[in-house]
Amino acid sequence: MGSASTSSARAVFGMSQVASTYPRHVAIIMDGNGRWAKKRRLPRALGHKAGGDAVKRVVEACEVLGIECLTLYAFSSENWKREAEEISDLMNLMRRFIEANIADFIAKGLRLRIIGDYKAFDPDIVERLEDALERTAGGKRTLVVALNYGAQQEIVRAAALAAAEGEVTASAIEKHLYTADLPPLDLLIRTSGEVRLSNFLLWQSAYAEMLFTDVLWPDFGQAELRAACEEFATRERRYGGR
Ligand code: IPE
Ligand code: IPE
Ligand code: MG
């Protein structure tokens, strides 16, 4: 058995069904909404809507499984290449998602964080997001949403900030990543059978365990997340040692 994380936070959750070898920080590339809809001859927008329902389920599953930090890739800096109609569907979904879930997040003690250049979104979305950030600031567990996010841009930005301070080292760069104050990434999951990172958390993945599943994102739920955590618990993390 490897040194998969043990966490004092685990004691806070105090749940017998939570194994101490479960990851503290899980990130998910939520892929396959379009194919899920296509399989059902539904419009892509309904695939994204079903994807939103999966987000809700997985956020709840994290509470049950004692996962301290969940990072979700919701919109990449390359997703602007999609048709205007799909982008607008995604933006409307985001508006509704914030509205429908924020009270629940506050009640659950879930702190929202955003990584990526979300200020490029429409002003009303920026306002809703910032309101949600403020209202959830006291939460103990963290939901990180990657919005207009690209890992290469994140690294360039961090390196430039480090250079401005006169020190371009790995630790100086790390200090300026969006994720600087979050637990290290333990497990990265991608749904829908694609085996690539698509510009997500490139730096943070250096020693993350990875899991690729054929399940389409709208079909992903507590059972799949638990299975992923069980798989993680069997991994031996060596970090270059032996
Ligand atoms: C992921 O589903 C959601 C976003 C990228 C916003 P996709 O829309 O990429 O679904 P597929 O890959 O076409 O099935
Ligand atoms: C990655 O999925 C981005 C998100 C899940 C938000 P994509 O569907 O955009 O990735 P590619 O285009 O297949 O690499
Ligand atoms: Mg996709």
mmCIF file of N, CA, C and O in Angstrom, residues 147-180:
data_model
loop_
_atom_site.group_PDB
_atom_site.id
_atom_site.type_symbol
_atom_site.label_atom_id
_atom_site.label_comp_id
_atom_site.label_asym_id
_atom_site.label_seq_id
_atom_site.Cartn_x
_atom_site.Cartn_y
_atom_site.Cartn_z
ATOM 1 N N LEU A 147 -13.111 27.562 -15.026
ATOM 2 C CA LEU A 147 -13.930 28.299 -15.979
ATOM 3 C C LEU A 147 -13.034 29.144 -16.877
ATOM 4 O O LEU A 147 -12.235 29.942 -16.369
ATOM 5 N N ASN A 148 -13.178 28.981 -18.174
ATOM 6 C CA ASN A 148 -12.266 29.643 -19.119
ATOM 7 C C ASN A 148 -10.828 29.380 -18.655
ATOM 8 O O ASN A 148 -10.001 30.268 -18.578
ATOM 9 N N TYR A 149 -10.595 28.120 -18.319
ATOM 10 C CA TYR A 149 -9.309 27.707 -17.752
ATOM 11 C C TYR A 149 -8.443 27.012 -18.805
ATOM 12 O O TYR A 149 -8.930 26.196 -19.586
ATOM 13 N N GLY A 150 -7.157 27.318 -18.781
ATOM 14 C CA GLY A 150 -6.158 26.603 -19.584
ATOM 15 C C GLY A 150 -4.903 26.489 -18.740
ATOM 16 O O GLY A 150 -4.437 27.483 -18.171
ATOM 17 N N ALA A 151 -4.366 25.289 -18.630
ATOM 18 C CA ALA A 151 -3.209 25.085 -17.756
ATOM 19 C C ALA A 151 -1.961 25.792 -18.287
ATOM 20 O O ALA A 151 -1.156 26.311 -17.503
ATOM 21 N N GLN A 152 -1.799 25.824 -19.606
ATOM 22 C CA GLN A 152 -0.604 26.493 -20.132
ATOM 23 C C GLN A 152 -0.637 27.979 -19.783
ATOM 24 O O GLN A 152 0.369 28.544 -19.340
ATOM 25 N N GLN A 153 -1.810 28.578 -19.938
ATOM 26 C CA GLN A 153 -1.950 30.001 -19.585
ATOM 27 C C GLN A 153 -1.698 30.203 -18.088
ATOM 28 O O GLN A 153 -1.090 31.196 -17.676
ATOM 29 N N GLU A 154 -2.180 29.275 -17.274
ATOM 30 C CA GLU A 154 -1.976 29.381 -15.827
ATOM 31 C C GLU A 154 -0.485 29.352 -15.487
ATOM 32 O O GLU A 154 0.002 30.136 -14.659
ATOM 33 N N ILE A 155 0.252 28.463 -16.161
ATOM 34 C CA ILE A 155 1.687 28.334 -15.879
ATOM 35 C C ILE A 155 2.446 29.575 -16.372
ATOM 36 O O ILE A 155 3.330 30.092 -15.671
ATOM 37 N N VAL A 156 2.078 30.071 -17.561
ATOM 38 C CA VAL A 156 2.733 31.276 -18.081
ATOM 39 C C VAL A 156 2.513 32.450 -17.121
ATOM 40 O O VAL A 156 3.440 33.188 -16.774
ATOM 41 N N ARG A 157 1.274 32.580 -16.672
ATOM 42 C CA ARG A 157 0.928 33.669 -15.740
ATOM 43 C C ARG A 157 1.744 33.539 -14.449
ATOM 44 O O ARG A 157 2.331 34.517 -13.959
ATOM 45 N N ALA A 158 1.805 32.330 -13.921
ATOM 46 C CA ALA A 158 2.531 32.113 -12.666
ATOM 47 C C ALA A 158 4.022 32.368 -12.843
ATOM 48 O O ALA A 158 4.672 32.972 -11.974
ATOM 49 N N ALA A 159 4.564 31.946 -13.984
ATOM 50 C CA ALA A 159 5.996 32.149 -14.237
ATOM 51 C C ALA A 159 6.300 33.638 -14.372
ATOM 52 O O ALA A 159 7.324 34.123 -13.872
ATOM 53 N N ALA A 160 5.396 34.364 -15.035
ATOM 54 C CA ALA A 160 5.607 35.806 -15.199
ATOM 55 C C ALA A 160 5.575 36.501 -13.830
ATOM 56 O O ALA A 160 6.392 37.392 -13.553
ATOM 57 N N LEU A 161 4.642 36.086 -12.980
ATOM 58 C CA LEU A 161 4.568 36.690 -11.639
ATOM 59 C C LEU A 161 5.814 36.351 -10.827
ATOM 60 O O LEU A 161 6.358 37.204 -10.113
ATOM 61 N N ALA A 162 6.279 35.113 -10.971
ATOM 62 C CA ALA A 162 7.495 34.705 -10.258
ATOM 63 C C ALA A 162 8.688 35.523 -10.763
ATOM 64 O O ALA A 162 9.510 36.006 -9.965
ATOM 65 N N ALA A 163 8.759 35.698 -12.089
ATOM 66 C CA ALA A 163 9.870 36.458 -12.673
ATOM 67 C C ALA A 163 9.852 37.899 -12.183
ATOM 68 O O ALA A 163 10.898 38.474 -11.876
ATOM 69 N N ALA A 164 8.642 38.466 -12.087
ATOM 70 C CA ALA A 164 8.523 39.857 -11.615
ATOM 71 C C ALA A 164 9.048 39.984 -10.186
ATOM 72 O O ALA A 164 9.506 41.048 -9.776
ATOM 73 N N GLU A 165 8.988 38.866 -9.442
ATOM 74 C CA GLU A 165 9.538 38.873 -8.084
ATOM 75 C C GLU A 165 11.016 38.463 -8.062
ATOM 76 O O GLU A 165 11.606 38.354 -7.002
ATOM 77 N N GLY A 166 11.541 38.179 -9.265
ATOM 78 C CA GLY A 166 12.972 37.923 -9.392
ATOM 79 C C GLY A 166 13.418 36.501 -9.148
ATOM 80 O O GLY A 166 14.610 36.227 -9.004
ATOM 81 N N GLU A 167 12.467 35.543 -9.121
ATOM 82 C CA GLU A 167 12.873 34.175 -8.810
ATOM 83 C C GLU A 167 12.021 33.168 -9.585
ATOM 84 O O GLU A 167 10.876 32.927 -9.222
ATOM 85 N N VAL A 168 12.598 32.589 -10.651
ATOM 86 C CA VAL A 168 11.827 31.602 -11.408
ATOM 87 C C VAL A 168 12.271 30.192 -11.022
ATOM 88 O O VAL A 168 13.129 29.589 -11.650
ATOM 89 N N THR A 169 11.695 29.703 -9.949
ATOM 90 C CA THR A 169 11.957 28.332 -9.505
ATOM 91 C C THR A 169 10.623 27.607 -9.465
ATOM 92 O O THR A 169 9.561 28.245 -9.508
ATOM 93 N N ALA A 170 10.682 26.284 -9.341
ATOM 94 C CA ALA A 170 9.430 25.516 -9.290
ATOM 95 C C ALA A 170 8.560 25.980 -8.121
ATOM 96 O O ALA A 170 7.351 26.169 -8.274
ATOM 97 N N SER A 171 9.178 26.198 -6.981
ATOM 98 C CA SER A 171 8.339 26.578 -5.837
ATOM 99 C C SER A 171 7.791 27.999 -5.986
ATOM 100 O O SER A 171 6.676 28.287 -5.542
ATOM 101 N N ALA A 172 8.560 28.873 -6.639
ATOM 102 C CA ALA A 172 8.063 30.246 -6.853
ATOM 103 C C ALA A 172 6.902 30.234 -7.843
ATOM 104 O O ALA A 172 5.919 30.967 -7.688
ATOM 105 N N ILE A 173 7.001 29.393 -8.872
ATOM 106 C CA ILE A 173 5.894 29.282 -9.837
ATOM 107 C C ILE A 173 4.662 28.710 -9.142
ATOM 108 O O ILE A 173 3.554 29.233 -9.267
ATOM 109 N N GLU A 174 4.887 27.650 -8.381
ATOM 110 C CA GLU A 174 3.786 26.973 -7.697
ATOM 111 C C GLU A 174 2.987 27.943 -6.804
ATOM 112 O O GLU A 174 1.766 27.870 -6.723
ATOM 113 N N LYS A 175 3.717 28.830 -6.191
ATOM 114 C CA LYS A 175 3.103 29.815 -5.300
ATOM 115 C C LYS A 175 2.092 30.705 -6.027
ATOM 116 O O LYS A 175 1.174 31.245 -5.418
ATOM 117 N N HIS A 176 2.290 30.848 -7.350
ATOM 118 C CA HIS A 176 1.412 31.732 -8.113
ATOM 119 C C HIS A 176 0.380 30.985 -8.950
ATOM 120 O O HIS A 176 -0.344 31.599 -9.729
ATOM 121 N N LEU A 177 0.324 29.670 -8.811
ATOM 122 C CA LEU A 177 -0.730 28.937 -9.508
ATOM 123 C C LEU A 177 -2.057 29.225 -8.809
ATOM 124 O O LEU A 177 -2.088 29.550 -7.621
ATOM 125 N N TYR A 178 -3.146 29.083 -9.562
ATOM 126 C CA TYR A 178 -4.474 29.320 -8.962
ATOM 127 C C TYR A 178 -4.721 28.389 -7.775
ATOM 128 O O TYR A 178 -5.524 28.675 -6.896
ATOM 129 N N THR A 179 -4.046 27.229 -7.807
ATOM 130 C CA THR A 179 -4.311 26.171 -6.827
ATOM 131 C C THR A 179 -3.382 26.229 -5.618
ATOM 132 O O THR A 179 -3.365 25.286 -4.820
ATOM 133 N N ALA A 180 -2.593 27.312 -5.512
ATOM 134 C CA ALA A 180 -1.517 27.373 -4.511
ATOM 135 C C ALA A 180 -1.958 26.956 -3.101
ATOM 136 O O ALA A 180 -1.234 26.257 -2.405
#
